Amino acid sequence: MKKVLLSIYALVIYTCAVSQQAITPFEKSSGKKTASYEEIIHFYNHLGKQFRTICLKVFHSTDSGFPLNLVLFSSDKTFDPKEWHKKGKIVVLVNNGIHAGEPDGIDASMMLLRDLANGKITAPDNVVLAVIPVYNVGGALNRNSFSRVNQVGPESYGFRGNGQNLDLNRDFTKNDSKNARAFAQIFHYLNPDIFIDNHVSDGADYQHTMTLLSTQHNKLGNELGKFLHDTLEPALYTGMANKNFPLTPYVSFEEGSPDKGWAAFCDPPRYSSGYTTLFQTIGFTSETHMLKPFADRVWSTYALMQTMLEETAKKSKEIINARKQSIKATQQQKDFPLSWKLDTSFHDIIHFKGYESGYKKSEVTGMDRLYYDKSKPFEKEVKYYNTFAGHQWVTAPKYYIIPQGWWPVLDILKLNKVEMKRLPHDSLIEVEAYRIEDYKSLAKPYEKHHKNYNVSVVKNTQKIKFLKGDYIINCDQRARRYLVEMLEPTGDDSFFAWNFFDAVLQQKEGYSAYRWEDVAAALLKERPELKKILEEKKLADTVFAASAAAQLDFVYKNSPYYEPAHLRYPVYRIPAN
């Protein structure tokens, strides 16, 4: 009997110790502190040892030198994503701390995973949860109390920039960071049905603690986009209202009244939810309101993730069927839009809880300044413009061909599980080739790049010699939409837009004018048709006629001496028909 009592006593002591260790820094501080990177990793290591439903995985390095961690929760204690999908389970991936000064999801996820593991929350059998505890490890290690001047709490937090001072929420397609490359590995390893990226917002003041940015449903398209807009989003709004955290769509106006409504954010692929769209994964970005108390923001994030698990469990078959249909439809799709335009002829009506705004004298400048009067709350129905039409359409080719010298692009394609083959021998192939006719570049750097935009091209058919080992990519594969949006040079977030192919924009060979004068004169005698075109251009263009340099350049660029690679986009197309 004495041994039994001692065993029970030891078990009680152990349970109390475990419980103490499973309390988060957020809870210990009564909602004033967020966990440090070291505390986060210690917490999950302990949780993994305590519960067989928790599994920790490590994915390569981040720019900080530390690995990217992934925490998995599966109620049946199995941790094979392929088996999850075979069994019809919904895979939900949560990303936290992409901006490490926005830590709400970090603390909410710690408590949620613990509560799922210890049974405080009933875990749905048909949903598994994967959590990146903190994505921006470098930012989390760069802790301070001042960089989020617009934000109320916590006492200290991480920094927006990562180990390279990159904003990781602009890096999902260009992959400048090791973080983004590790994320791609996690994403394709899991093949998630649902993705949530937890943030804190800036902008207008209003009553809502939680706002939600969803994958733009027209961009998601097919049955999946319709299911998101008509079924899943309304269920999330109802579930959050029932938890006393009424949702509103991500608020994109900063000043004045919402009486005219506002437009949804149409997320390009550089952002997380835009990237997931390329692979038919429903993406969400949660944005808690920066002026709400930190504790309220964390608990609203907890409530949103809990609601997501509940609603996806109820609708698992619908999600799986809609996603299968959308994947199949995308693989059969011929034409793709490369950009999107707001269609204001359609709108939803949403219930918005705001504050009256006005202007008063600034104590800093003495001039008028905006303020929100919290003594004057209001509730009203407003228009929400969430319909976008595809623009700048392009027909997908049967194949793309990329010379092996462009290995930075090829490496990213491989990272995203693009299937490709190498040419077995040197080959002369008839292809469609683009020539860059015009483009503009940002005057100032944006996330390490001077991004290209307003790109215009001319397409022609040429026979080009490719070398053994160059890559040929069949577009009839899972990554079809990703390939089109990334490899077409006029795409908003294409590799060309992000300067991966800028080397072709610079002419590598040239001439000395005095030497070219003699060669050009001989050339014009040999090619009277070129001489005629030159004379006609001089008659039609007085500026051209007055410039010897322009005329010499014109002849050069219409001669065999001009390098064919200049302005020729080095991704080639073999059309489907």
XYZ file of C-alpha atoms in Angstrom, residues 170-171 173-174 268-271 338 439-455 485-486 489-500 502 505:
42
model
C 7.804 39.425 -50.034
C 10.091 36.451 -50.646
C 8.714 33.373 -55.166
C 12.117 35.054 -55.486
C 0.333 38.474 -55.789
C 2.554 35.404 -55.476
C 5.322 37.211 -53.589
C 3.022 37.044 -50.535
C -0.923 37.181 -65.301
C 10.172 47.726 -69.496
C 10.610 49.976 -66.498
C 12.547 49.313 -63.308
C 12.023 50.684 -59.827
C 14.336 53.608 -59.148
C 14.884 52.508 -55.552
C 15.616 48.989 -54.309
C 12.715 46.870 -53.134
C 13.710 43.804 -51.109
C 17.193 43.640 -52.706
C 15.865 44.180 -56.243
C 15.038 46.968 -58.677
C 11.877 45.258 -59.805
C 10.908 45.298 -63.512
C 7.352 46.281 -64.458
C 5.282 47.485 -67.429
C 7.030 44.812 -69.468
C 3.101 32.760 -63.623
C 6.821 32.536 -62.894
C 8.126 37.633 -68.484
C 5.080 39.900 -68.270
C 3.851 38.331 -65.020
C 3.580 40.666 -62.024
C 5.835 38.450 -59.895
C 7.695 36.515 -62.563
C 11.381 35.709 -62.420
C 11.919 38.429 -65.024
C 10.086 40.932 -62.827
C 12.465 40.048 -59.987
C 15.604 40.639 -62.131
C 16.700 37.010 -62.521
C 18.516 41.131 -66.280
C 19.104 43.461 -70.975
